[in-house]
Structures are given as structure tokens and as C-alpha cells.
Amino acid sequence: MPTGLGPVEPAALLSPLHAELPHRQQEIAVPLATVQQSPPMATPMPNRRKFLWIAGISIAGLAAAGGVVAVALTRDPSSPPTDAPVPNGPAPTWTHALDDHFNNGDRSGGLGVMGDVLVRWDRTMAQAFDAATGAPRWTLPDGQPRFSWIGLHGSSLIGTAQDAETDSNLLVAIGSDGKQQFSHNLGRVDGHGSAFSQVLDVAGSIAVLTTSGGPGDIVAIDVSSGKQLWTRALTAYNRALAVTDDQRCYLQDNTDTVCLDLTTGKQLWATPNTCPVNAPTSIALVAGALAIAGERLVVLDAATGVPRRTALQASTGIRRVGVSADLLVVGEHSETASGDDNHTVWGIDPRDGTKVWATHVPLPMVTGVTTSANLVIVPTSTPVSMKPAGILVLDGKTGAIAWTESGGGTADSESGRGTADWLACATPDAVYAASSTTVYAYPRHP
């Protein structure tokens, strides 16, 4: 049963949780899911559209043989990207300084809205603000031994702790009010005491996580009870992505894409060599289409794993994929005939792979696109120095540039705008952004 606590204090939250580990150690042994190919199933009808991204690390030397990459087409020449004016952004509704901890060049973690609070978090710290006013709500400082925040999903910020003596793993979550939502002692997740490293996705009460240590595993856990549903060995835990609907887990395991039953882990189909060169950066699911972004964009039929054609299939400069207004939204870097850099955001119809819109981005798009609340948010950099420049906001339905913001007049603009690219998210009423030093709230419509 979930346990309610008062407002968060680090000692109050973590000390009792660590204390219970030695007394509740348990050995959980779940066999690996049987790997077998099933006949094609009917197209699933998920009741929600989701996307998940993580930063990837380029790994050279992997062979790009076979698989769906061999189905490369020429890029659609009939509709070149179009330029658009770039209005300045609205004045911030509020701003607030972030803890100095976040000004370290590290972009782990993220920025997200939980209920009525905005949370900037990384593995060792979480700082929450009132989403409407910017007033500080709570902060969990760093320095807690063997404790990490590993994911923000919906109304929960999820963390994990590991007991040094027993290698038992504790999974905890807090809500927007800073109170504990659940705490589960999961014992040792595998035979060699690996720790949870990341929450890949959450569907209902089922969380899908990775473990570190060797190549790692993917683990499905019912967070309402703490029961481990299944586990499956990974090729490389730091090259794994997943997105879920109510019935399936779509896993990108290094170079290959696998579809699993969400509750049993049974393999339903597998498509090899979907991301054979660089590490995958993002995965998205919408309208029966599963999209994986690495160096290339690959789109599969979500029911069967069969590759689908898209207008961007020949591009080798993909910068992430997300979902906005029922479209696949894709960032792309290319070179013009004269050798100049060109940055474009594309809206792709997931049903037939055709281009709906394409918008030229006037500043370098280093990390790619973020999609949130039917907006597309692009962290940008300066052309020469490649220092963080701010964000560009686009309408997800039309691709029209709404506005751009660079933190002008703040400490960010005077000091190179911090040390890392901006993070951003949106709600139906507001756009939120975080540099390395400051968090901003903007009205959605100037």
C-alpha cells in the first residue's frame, strides 16, 4: 500500500527506506521471457500517444548490413523546406534561479510538469517550483549515498536506492506534493546485484526499467504491488529505449527492434538492424507506426514489425523523433549544395510516410526536437561558437514557428547562456524551459 509522508526532507525520505532494506531482503528470480516469433497481429489501438528519448553516443565501426536500412529511398524533392519568420518570444511569466548543482554541463535527467509543480531533476538532485508562480516547493539535495532519481513519468518522480551489504534494490516515488507514493523492496533484481539505471516508460501501473552491470536487463514491475513481472537480457543497457501502450512494450535493444507483451514479456516480433550505426536517440509510437531515430529514421508497422516507407528514409542526419498533433516530428541536419549546414524540422504522416510540413530552423539544432502538448521545441546553439542559444517553438500541427527565446537580459545571456543546451516542456497553458542556471515559464501564446 502507498505510504504518505509529510513534505520532503532528505533524511526523512531516504533514511527509513535504506533502513528497511536489510530486514526485507528478498530474492526474486524470474526466468527470461521465451523468445519466439508470433504470427502478425491486428494493429493495436493504443489509447494514448507517447514518445521517449534519451541521449545517444555515436559508436563508430558498426556494420550497416541488411535490415530495414537497405530499403533507403530518395528524399522527397517536391517539397523543399520553407523559411519562416522568427518572432521574439513573450516576456517570461516568471523565472527562478536553479541550484548551482545543475550548472555543471551535465544534461542527465530532465524537466517536467507533475500536477501543479515544475521539476528540474538529474540523478542526484530534484528541484520543484510552483508551475503557476515559480515559488519554490521542495528540493532534494545531492549527496545521498547509493540513491538516484531515474525517471519522471506522469505524476511520479521515481528513484532507486541500493543497499551496500545486501545488493537489494529499493524503488520509490514521490508526487507533486513531495509525499511518498510508493516504496518497494525488490530484493536483488538478478543474480549479480545490478542496480536500476533508468525508467524507460510507464503504462498504467507497469513500469519498464533497465538495470546496469554488464549488458544489463530490461525489467517490468507492477508499481502498485512491487511485483516483478518479467525480465529480459539486453545487448547494452545504455543503448536501450522503449515505448509502451496498454498491451505491448516496443524495445529498441541496441541495433534491433523487438515487440514484447507488456505483462508477460513474450516476444511477438523482432526486426533486426534498424539502428546499425549510431546509438538510437529516440523512439515514438503513433497511429500504428513505430519510429526509431538513430543516424537514420526507421518506421515500422507496430503490429508486425514490417518496415514502412517515409519521405526521410534516405537521410543520414536525423536528430530525434517525437509525436505532435498525431504526426511524427523529426529533426534533420543536412548540407546544402554549397556545403552550408541546413537544419530542418519535418512533420511526417505516420500512416503513409509522406511530408505534411517542413520548417527551416535558422540556428543550429544540435540535440534535436522535443515534442510536448502539441508543440515542437528545439534547443538551439549559436552558429560559430556552438554555445547554447535558447529554444525555438513551433506549432506541431502546421510547423509554423511561433517564437524564439534566448534568455535575453538574464545572467544566461551575459555568460554564454549556461554550460549546456536548454531543456523544455509544455502544457496546454505554458511553455517551460531550463538553462544551466535558470528556469523560465512563458505563456503558450504570445
Tab-separated table of C-alpha atoms in Angstrom:
chain	number	residue	atom	x	y	z
A	1	MET	CA	0.000	0.000	0.000
A	2	PRO	CA	1.296	3.523	-0.719
A	3	THR	CA	2.625	5.293	2.318
A	4	GLY	CA	2.050	9.025	2.799
A	5	LEU	CA	4.782	11.185	4.273
A	6	GLY	CA	4.997	14.870	5.092
A	7	PRO	CA	6.859	17.434	2.973
A	8	VAL	CA	10.117	16.033	1.716
A	9	GLU	CA	13.244	16.204	3.795
A	10	PRO	CA	16.163	14.114	2.557
A	11	ALA	CA	16.736	12.358	5.858
A	12	ALA	CA	13.052	11.741	6.371
A	13	LEU	CA	12.602	10.243	2.915
A	14	LEU	CA	15.744	8.226	2.417
A	15	SER	CA	16.931	7.100	5.855
A	16	PRO	CA	13.871	4.978	6.690
A	17	LEU	CA	13.904	3.493	3.220
A	18	HIS	CA	17.531	2.450	3.499
A	19	ALA	CA	16.899	1.130	6.992
A	20	GLU	CA	14.256	-1.302	5.831
A	21	LEU	CA	16.420	-2.962	3.202
A	22	PRO	CA	18.393	-5.355	5.428
A	23	HIS	CA	15.186	-6.563	7.063
A	24	ARG	CA	13.214	-7.098	3.894
A	25	GLN	CA	15.824	-8.602	1.593
A	26	GLN	CA	14.236	-10.970	-0.818
A	27	GLU	CA	15.488	-12.960	-3.744
A	28	ILE	CA	13.389	-12.519	-6.867
A	29	ALA	CA	14.041	-14.953	-9.665
A	30	VAL	CA	12.054	-14.549	-12.830
A	31	PRO	CA	13.082	-16.567	-15.895
A	32	LEU	CA	13.833	-14.752	-19.088
A	33	ALA	CA	10.911	-14.336	-21.437
A	34	THR	CA	10.719	-17.044	-24.075
A	35	VAL	CA	11.886	-15.682	-27.400
A	36	GLN	CA	9.675	-16.819	-30.236
A	37	GLN	CA	8.119	-15.309	-33.309
A	38	SER	CA	4.354	-14.985	-33.325
A	39	PRO	CA	2.094	-14.526	-36.354
A	40	PRO	CA	1.296	-10.929	-37.279
A	41	MET	CA	-1.349	-9.465	-35.023
A	42	ALA	CA	-4.022	-6.916	-35.679
A	43	THR	CA	-2.939	-3.302	-35.487
A	44	PRO	CA	-3.087	-2.256	-31.831
A	45	MET	CA	-5.266	0.669	-30.884
A	46	PRO	CA	-3.438	2.456	-28.086
A	47	ASN	CA	-5.471	4.997	-26.218
A	48	ARG	CA	-2.583	7.365	-25.888
A	49	ARG	CA	0.368	8.550	-27.912
A	50	LYS	CA	3.756	8.590	-26.341
A	51	PHE	CA	7.343	9.223	-27.084
A	52	LEU	CA	10.529	8.730	-25.105
A	53	TRP	CA	14.045	9.877	-25.810
A	54	ILE	CA	17.470	9.561	-24.325
A	55	ALA	CA	20.782	10.954	-25.459
A	56	GLY	CA	22.801	8.523	-27.572
A	57	ILE	CA	26.542	8.168	-28.005
A	58	SER	CA	27.901	7.735	-31.511
A	59	ILE	CA	29.773	4.470	-31.842
A	60	ALA	CA	31.863	4.030	-34.948
A	61	GLY	CA	32.698	0.819	-36.704
A	62	LEU	CA	29.343	-0.976	-36.526
A	63	ALA	CA	28.440	-2.600	-39.831
A	64	ALA	CA	25.260	-1.410	-41.518
A	65	ALA	CA	24.338	-4.712	-43.121
A	66	GLY	CA	20.863	-5.904	-44.008
A	67	GLY	CA	17.732	-4.950	-42.107
A	68	VAL	CA	15.437	-2.110	-42.931
A	69	VAL	CA	18.242	0.345	-43.667
A	70	ALA	CA	18.654	-1.366	-47.041
A	71	VAL	CA	15.226	-0.038	-48.088
A	72	ALA	CA	16.580	3.511	-48.487
A	73	LEU	CA	14.624	5.754	-50.828
A	74	THR	CA	15.419	9.088	-52.365
A	75	ARG	CA	14.249	12.021	-50.300
A	76	ASP	CA	11.040	13.709	-51.471
A	77	PRO	CA	12.292	16.528	-53.767
A	78	SER	CA	8.904	18.062	-54.468
A	79	SER	CA	8.525	19.967	-51.208
A	80	PRO	CA	11.764	21.578	-50.015
A	81	PRO	CA	11.924	23.047	-46.507
A	82	THR	CA	10.499	26.552	-46.321
A	83	ASP	CA	11.829	29.528	-44.382
A	84	ALA	CA	9.627	31.283	-41.854
A	85	PRO	CA	9.952	34.494	-39.863
A	86	VAL	CA	11.154	34.109	-36.293
A	87	PRO	CA	9.226	36.301	-33.838
A	88	ASN	CA	10.765	37.050	-30.472
A	89	GLY	CA	9.257	35.185	-27.574
A	90	PRO	CA	6.924	36.651	-24.973
A	91	ALA	CA	8.178	38.020	-21.681
A	92	PRO	CA	8.517	35.225	-19.119
A	93	THR	CA	5.612	34.787	-16.734
A	94	TRP	CA	8.229	34.043	-14.107
A	95	THR	CA	11.854	32.982	-13.759
A	96	HIS	CA	13.787	31.409	-10.924
A	97	ALA	CA	17.419	30.516	-10.360
A	98	LEU	CA	18.287	26.843	-10.300
A	99	ASP	CA	20.572	25.355	-7.706
A	100	ASP	CA	24.242	25.732	-8.687
A	101	HIS	CA	24.378	21.941	-8.839
A	102	PHE	CA	22.759	21.995	-12.284
A	103	ASN	CA	25.370	24.318	-13.844
A	104	ASN	CA	27.825	21.515	-14.488
A	105	GLY	CA	27.383	20.774	-18.200
A	106	ASP	CA	25.515	17.561	-17.447
A	107	ARG	CA	22.143	17.132	-19.162
A	108	SER	CA	21.079	13.896	-17.493
A	109	GLY	CA	17.584	13.859	-16.108
A	110	GLY	CA	15.156	16.390	-17.476
A	111	LEU	CA	12.456	18.990	-16.988
A	112	GLY	CA	8.826	18.038	-16.486
A	113	VAL	CA	5.470	19.025	-15.037
A	114	MET	CA	3.971	16.911	-12.247
A	115	GLY	CA	0.499	18.146	-11.417
A	116	ASP	CA	0.916	21.760	-10.316
A	117	VAL	CA	4.717	21.733	-9.993
A	118	LEU	CA	7.593	22.027	-12.446
A	119	VAL	CA	10.557	19.770	-11.648
A	120	ARG	CA	14.156	20.003	-12.854
A	121	TRP	CA	15.932	16.806	-11.918
A	122	ASP	CA	19.030	14.770	-12.565
A	123	ARG	CA	20.347	11.615	-10.941
A	124	THR	CA	21.315	13.260	-7.656
A	125	MET	CA	19.009	16.256	-7.217
A	126	ALA	CA	15.408	17.308	-7.846
A	127	GLN	CA	14.164	20.895	-7.513
A	128	ALA	CA	10.434	21.706	-7.712
A	129	PHE	CA	8.672	25.026	-8.353
A	130	ASP	CA	5.033	26.065	-8.361
A	131	ALA	CA	4.132	25.866	-12.057
A	132	ALA	CA	1.908	28.959	-11.912
A	133	THR	CA	4.035	31.310	-9.798
A	134	GLY	CA	7.573	29.911	-9.737
A	135	ALA	CA	7.610	29.754	-5.946
A	136	PRO	CA	10.000	27.041	-4.695
A	137	ARG	CA	8.142	23.968	-3.456
A	138	TRP	CA	10.777	21.431	-2.425
A	139	THR	CA	14.346	20.353	-3.131
A	140	LEU	CA	16.044	17.034	-2.588
A	141	PRO	CA	19.783	17.774	-2.401
A	142	ASP	CA	22.544	15.606	-3.719
A	143	GLY	CA	24.940	13.631	-1.579
A	144	GLN	CA	22.656	10.729	-0.671
A	145	PRO	CA	24.732	7.535	-0.895
A	146	ARG	CA	23.636	4.933	-3.450
A	147	PHE	CA	20.446	6.815	-4.338
A	148	SER	CA	19.454	8.048	-7.815
A	149	TRP	CA	16.471	9.649	-9.496
A	150	ILE	CA	15.860	7.607	-12.653
A	151	GLY	CA	12.692	8.942	-14.282
A	152	LEU	CA	9.775	11.378	-14.221
A	153	HIS	CA	6.581	9.945	-15.681
A	154	GLY	CA	3.116	11.406	-15.312
A	155	SER	CA	2.592	12.358	-11.686
A	156	SER	CA	5.573	10.447	-10.273
A	157	LEU	CA	9.280	11.131	-9.834
A	158	ILE	CA	10.858	7.702	-9.472
A	159	GLY	CA	14.090	6.934	-7.649
A	160	THR	CA	16.105	3.911	-6.641
A	161	ALA	CA	18.444	3.016	-3.800
A	162	GLN	CA	20.722	0.031	-3.331
A	163	ASP	CA	21.832	-1.497	-0.064
A	164	ALA	CA	25.610	-1.853	0.018
A	165	GLU	CA	25.586	-5.058	2.068
A	166	THR	CA	22.711	-6.998	0.519
A	167	ASP	CA	22.581	-5.550	-3.018
A	168	SER	CA	18.828	-5.240	-2.509
A	169	ASN	CA	17.114	-2.636	-4.668
A	170	LEU	CA	14.520	-0.189	-3.398
A	171	LEU	CA	12.139	1.536	-5.820
A	172	VAL	CA	10.421	4.690	-4.542
A	173	ALA	CA	8.325	7.513	-5.972
A	174	ILE	CA	7.174	10.915	-4.806
A	175	GLY	CA	4.322	13.038	-6.130
A	176	SER	CA	3.903	16.723	-6.823
A	177	ASP	CA	3.196	17.409	-3.145
A	178	GLY	CA	6.559	15.972	-2.136
A	179	LYS	CA	4.948	12.993	-0.427
A	180	GLN	CA	5.898	9.398	-0.970
A	181	GLN	CA	3.624	7.484	-3.356
A	182	PHE	CA	5.149	4.037	-3.006
A	183	SER	CA	8.189	2.206	-1.700
A	184	HIS	CA	9.024	-1.352	-2.769
A	185	ASN	CA	11.933	-3.526	-1.711
A	186	LEU	CA	12.601	-5.632	-4.803
A	187	GLY	CA	15.493	-7.653	-3.438
A	188	ARG	CA	18.203	-8.470	-5.938
A	189	VAL	CA	16.940	-7.933	-9.458
A	190	ASP	CA	19.279	-10.553	-10.905
A	191	GLY	CA	21.981	-12.908	-9.817
A	192	HIS	CA	24.757	-10.326	-9.698
A	193	GLY	CA	23.156	-7.435	-7.847
A	194	SER	CA	22.675	-4.934	-10.661
A	195	ALA	CA	21.048	-1.603	-9.879
A	196	PHE	CA	18.186	0.075	-11.709
A	197	SER	CA	19.566	2.674	-14.114
A	198	GLN	CA	16.590	4.233	-15.929
A	199	VAL	CA	12.810	4.199	-16.238
A	200	LEU	CA	12.188	3.713	-19.944
A	201	ASP	CA	8.410	4.124	-19.812
A	202	VAL	CA	5.319	3.639	-17.655
A	203	ALA	CA	1.956	2.261	-18.829
A	204	GLY	CA	-0.729	2.300	-16.159
A	205	SER	CA	0.792	0.595	-13.140
A	206	ILE	CA	3.569	-1.142	-15.111
A	207	ALA	CA	6.998	0.485	-15.194
A	208	VAL	CA	9.662	-0.694	-17.634
A	209	LEU	CA	13.209	-0.152	-16.359
A	210	THR	CA	16.776	-1.025	-17.244
A	211	THR	CA	19.446	-2.361	-14.927
A	212	SER	CA	23.159	-1.632	-15.166
A	213	GLY	CA	26.025	-4.032	-14.638
A	214	GLY	CA	27.348	-5.835	-17.693
A	215	PRO	CA	24.983	-5.537	-20.654
A	216	GLY	CA	22.072	-5.145	-18.237
A	217	ASP	CA	18.442	-6.231	-18.362
A	218	ILE	CA	15.035	-4.754	-19.069
A	219	VAL	CA	12.608	-5.360	-16.202
A	220	ALA	CA	8.837	-4.850	-15.960
A	221	ILE	CA	7.454	-4.084	-12.489
A	222	ASP	CA	3.909	-3.535	-11.261
A	223	VAL	CA	4.468	-0.443	-9.128
A	224	SER	CA	1.136	-0.868	-7.333
A	225	SER	CA	2.358	-4.083	-5.710
A	226	GLY	CA	6.113	-4.152	-6.294
A	227	LYS	CA	5.792	-7.441	-8.187
A	228	GLN	CA	8.391	-8.115	-10.848
A	229	LEU	CA	6.513	-9.303	-13.948
A	230	TRP	CA	9.365	-10.301	-16.242
A	231	THR	CA	12.963	-9.616	-17.149
A	232	ARG	CA	14.928	-9.904	-20.381
A	233	ALA	CA	18.652	-9.654	-21.085
A	234	LEU	CA	19.797	-6.643	-23.109
A	235	THR	CA	22.644	-6.290	-25.564
A	236	ALA	CA	23.625	-2.950	-23.996
A	237	TYR	CA	21.596	-1.178	-21.308
A	238	ASN	CA	22.957	2.242	-22.320
A	239	ARG	CA	21.737	1.704	-25.897
A	240	ALA	CA	18.197	0.674	-24.964
A	241	LEU	CA	14.946	2.582	-25.489
A	242	ALA	CA	11.329	1.539	-25.031
A	243	VAL	CA	7.835	2.894	-25.505
A	244	THR	CA	4.644	1.186	-24.349
A	245	ASP	CA	0.938	1.127	-24.938
A	246	ASP	CA	-1.590	-0.708	-22.783
A	247	GLN	CA	-0.657	-4.116	-24.222
A	248	ARG	CA	2.830	-4.023	-25.693
A	249	CYS	CA	6.356	-2.905	-24.970
A	250	TYR	CA	8.333	-1.822	-28.031
A	251	LEU	CA	12.014	-2.241	-27.220
A	252	GLN	CA	14.987	-0.871	-29.124
A	253	ASP	CA	17.831	-3.109	-27.958
A	254	ASN	CA	20.983	-1.639	-29.484
A	255	THR	CA	20.665	-2.398	-33.212
A	256	ASP	CA	17.407	-4.379	-33.170
A	257	THR	CA	13.736	-3.621	-32.532
A	258	VAL	CA	11.639	-6.101	-30.546
A	259	CYS	CA	7.942	-6.144	-29.648
A	260	LEU	CA	7.053	-7.761	-26.301
A	261	ASP	CA	3.837	-8.487	-24.470
A	262	LEU	CA	3.738	-5.877	-21.711
A	263	THR	CA	2.550	-8.185	-18.931
A	264	THR	CA	4.414	-11.411	-19.814
A	265	GLY	CA	7.496	-10.304	-21.753
A	266	LYS	CA	6.718	-12.785	-24.536
A	267	GLN	CA	8.322	-11.775	-27.826
A	268	LEU	CA	5.744	-11.026	-30.533
A	269	TRP	CA	8.057	-9.951	-33.346
A	270	ALA	CA	11.622	-8.781	-33.956
A	271	THR	CA	13.152	-6.666	-36.734
A	272	PRO	CA	16.974	-6.650	-36.868
A	273	ASN	CA	19.378	-3.908	-37.972
A	274	THR	CA	17.017	-0.977	-37.552
A	275	CYS	CA	19.752	1.155	-35.972
A	276	PRO	CA	23.083	-0.384	-37.041
A	277	VAL	CA	25.440	2.621	-36.986
A	278	ASN	CA	24.891	5.139	-34.194
A	279	ALA	CA	23.158	4.594	-30.882
A	280	PRO	CA	19.390	5.158	-31.013
A	281	THR	CA	18.379	8.568	-29.684
A	282	SER	CA	14.591	8.331	-29.501
A	283	ILE	CA	11.576	6.141	-30.141
A	284	ALA	CA	7.976	7.146	-30.824
A	285	LEU	CA	4.605	5.449	-31.273
A	286	VAL	CA	1.537	6.904	-33.001
A	287	ALA	CA	-1.307	5.678	-35.242
A	288	GLY	CA	0.040	2.138	-35.545
A	289	ALA	CA	3.517	3.336	-36.547
A	290	LEU	CA	6.688	2.799	-34.522
A	291	ALA	CA	9.537	5.209	-35.315
A	292	ILE	CA	13.175	4.825	-34.254
A	293	ALA	CA	15.687	7.626	-34.707
A	294	GLY	CA	19.396	6.973	-34.911
A	295	GLU	CA	21.527	8.248	-37.759
A	296	ARG	CA	18.530	7.356	-39.925
A	297	LEU	CA	14.788	7.373	-39.348
A	298	VAL	CA	13.175	3.935	-39.461
A	299	VAL	CA	9.399	3.473	-39.273
A	300	LEU	CA	7.876	0.041	-38.640
A	301	ASP	CA	4.330	-1.264	-38.624
A	302	ALA	CA	3.622	-1.577	-34.898
A	303	ALA	CA	1.552	-4.749	-35.363
A	304	THR	CA	4.028	-6.728	-37.465
A	305	GLY	CA	7.431	-5.013	-37.406
A	306	VAL	CA	7.392	-4.664	-41.204
A	307	PRO	CA	9.265	-1.535	-42.413
A	308	ARG	CA	7.271	1.389	-43.795
A	309	ARG	CA	8.482	3.935	-46.343
A	310	THR	CA	8.910	7.597	-45.398
A	311	ALA	CA	9.942	10.805	-47.119
A	312	LEU	CA	13.092	10.932	-44.954
A	313	GLN	CA	14.270	7.373	-45.410
A	314	ALA	CA	17.425	8.345	-47.278
A	315	SER	CA	18.547	10.974	-44.763
A	316	THR	CA	21.553	10.186	-42.574
A	317	GLY	CA	21.328	13.319	-40.422
A	318	ILE	CA	18.325	12.580	-38.215
A	319	ARG	CA	18.091	14.485	-34.915
A	320	ARG	CA	15.465	12.639	-32.859
A	321	VAL	CA	11.813	11.860	-33.417
A	322	GLY	CA	8.713	12.693	-31.374
A	323	VAL	CA	4.939	12.926	-31.705
A	324	SER	CA	2.873	16.099	-32.034
A	325	ALA	CA	-0.687	16.595	-33.342
A	326	ASP	CA	-0.793	12.933	-34.479
A	327	LEU	CA	2.310	13.443	-36.628
A	328	LEU	CA	5.827	12.077	-36.400
A	329	VAL	CA	8.063	15.107	-35.851
A	330	VAL	CA	11.658	14.655	-36.979
A	331	GLY	CA	14.729	16.860	-36.701
A	332	GLU	CA	17.236	16.697	-39.544
A	333	HIS	CA	20.693	18.120	-40.232
A	334	SER	CA	21.886	18.193	-43.831
A	335	GLU	CA	24.277	20.104	-46.095
A	336	THR	CA	23.344	22.341	-48.985
A	337	ALA	CA	24.998	22.052	-52.403
A	338	SER	CA	27.413	24.798	-51.332
A	339	GLY	CA	28.388	22.909	-48.183
A	340	ASP	CA	26.430	25.032	-45.704
A	341	ASP	CA	24.658	23.428	-42.766
A	342	ASN	CA	20.890	23.139	-43.010
A	343	HIS	CA	18.613	22.341	-40.060
A	344	THR	CA	15.008	21.317	-40.670
A	345	VAL	CA	12.061	20.041	-38.638
A	346	TRP	CA	9.675	17.750	-40.517
A	347	GLY	CA	6.085	16.738	-39.824
A	348	ILE	CA	5.503	13.243	-41.268
A	349	ASP	CA	2.141	11.489	-41.645
A	350	PRO	CA	2.667	8.186	-39.777
A	351	ARG	CA	0.072	6.404	-41.919
A	352	ASP	CA	1.760	6.770	-45.305
A	353	GLY	CA	5.151	8.361	-44.524
A	354	THR	CA	4.520	11.500	-46.567
A	355	LYS	CA	5.597	15.006	-45.638
A	356	VAL	CA	2.901	17.208	-44.081
A	357	TRP	CA	5.178	20.180	-43.416
A	358	ALA	CA	8.852	21.127	-43.222
A	359	THR	CA	10.299	24.136	-41.422
A	360	HIS	CA	13.806	25.522	-41.731
A	361	VAL	CA	15.455	26.211	-38.364
A	362	PRO	CA	17.664	29.324	-38.612
A	363	LEU	CA	20.071	28.270	-35.834
A	364	PRO	CA	21.994	25.007	-35.377
A	365	MET	CA	19.873	22.218	-33.958
A	366	VAL	CA	22.409	20.165	-32.065
A	367	THR	CA	20.355	17.802	-29.917
A	368	GLY	CA	17.171	17.586	-31.972
A	369	VAL	CA	13.472	18.040	-31.275
A	370	THR	CA	11.360	17.845	-28.129
A	371	THR	CA	7.601	17.403	-28.509
A	372	SER	CA	5.157	18.317	-25.761
A	373	ALA	CA	1.455	19.303	-25.662
A	374	ASN	CA	1.249	19.574	-29.485
A	375	LEU	CA	4.237	21.915	-29.628
A	376	VAL	CA	7.690	21.253	-31.048
A	377	ILE	CA	10.515	22.763	-29.012
A	378	VAL	CA	14.014	22.927	-30.480
A	379	PRO	CA	17.042	23.753	-28.296
A	380	THR	CA	19.407	25.798	-30.471
A	381	SER	CA	23.062	26.834	-30.476
A	382	THR	CA	24.999	29.792	-31.853
A	383	PRO	CA	26.390	29.149	-35.375
A	384	VAL	CA	30.094	29.669	-34.689
A	385	SER	CA	30.800	29.056	-31.011
A	386	MET	CA	28.027	26.416	-30.697
A	387	LYS	CA	27.133	27.793	-27.269
A	388	PRO	CA	23.552	27.237	-26.106
A	389	ALA	CA	21.316	29.871	-27.714
A	390	GLY	CA	17.881	29.094	-26.258
A	391	ILE	CA	14.761	27.494	-27.718
A	392	LEU	CA	12.631	27.720	-30.849
A	393	VAL	CA	8.904	26.911	-30.507
A	394	LEU	CA	6.873	25.530	-33.438
A	395	ASP	CA	3.209	24.649	-33.871
A	396	GLY	CA	3.111	20.853	-34.042
A	397	LYS	CA	0.184	20.748	-36.460
A	398	THR	CA	1.411	23.222	-39.080
A	399	GLY	CA	5.147	23.563	-38.439
A	400	ALA	CA	4.830	27.344	-38.207
A	401	ILE	CA	7.440	28.978	-35.984
A	402	ALA	CA	5.623	30.535	-33.026
A	403	TRP	CA	8.543	32.280	-31.337
A	404	THR	CA	12.139	32.011	-30.183
A	405	GLU	CA	13.709	32.785	-26.824
A	406	SER	CA	17.305	33.138	-25.677
A	407	GLY	CA	17.072	34.272	-22.071
A	408	GLY	CA	17.860	37.822	-23.172
A	409	GLY	CA	18.568	40.247	-20.359
A	410	THR	CA	19.325	37.492	-17.871
A	411	ALA	CA	22.516	36.087	-16.446
A	412	ASP	CA	22.300	33.358	-19.073
A	413	SER	CA	22.697	35.782	-21.994
A	414	GLU	CA	25.590	37.525	-20.298
A	415	SER	CA	27.527	34.352	-19.521
A	416	GLY	CA	27.042	32.300	-22.659
A	417	ARG	CA	23.601	31.115	-21.509
A	418	GLY	CA	24.991	28.472	-19.234
A	419	THR	CA	27.002	25.381	-19.987
A	420	ALA	CA	24.582	23.035	-21.768
A	421	ASP	CA	21.665	23.004	-24.164
A	422	TRP	CA	18.311	24.051	-22.818
A	423	LEU	CA	15.654	21.610	-21.656
A	424	ALA	CA	11.987	22.332	-22.315
A	425	CYS	CA	8.445	21.032	-21.934
A	426	ALA	CA	4.931	22.403	-22.389
A	427	THR	CA	1.380	22.211	-21.085
A	428	PRO	CA	-1.842	23.469	-22.708
A	429	ASP	CA	-1.242	26.816	-20.968
A	430	ALA	CA	2.519	27.349	-20.749
A	431	VAL	CA	5.973	26.595	-22.102
A	432	TYR	CA	8.745	25.868	-19.597
A	433	ALA	CA	12.472	25.947	-20.278
A	434	ALA	CA	15.618	25.464	-18.235
A	435	SER	CA	19.126	26.608	-18.986
A	436	SER	CA	22.003	25.526	-16.791
A	437	THR	CA	21.278	28.331	-14.346
A	438	THR	CA	17.646	29.423	-14.666
A	439	VAL	CA	14.160	28.013	-15.141
A	440	TYR	CA	11.615	30.018	-17.175
A	441	ALA	CA	7.842	29.949	-17.639
A	442	TYR	CA	6.313	31.526	-20.753
A	443	PRO	CA	2.709	31.954	-21.838
A	444	ARG	CA	1.965	29.427	-24.553
A	445	HIS	CA	0.613	32.113	-26.889
A	446	PRO	CA	2.467	35.482	-27.011
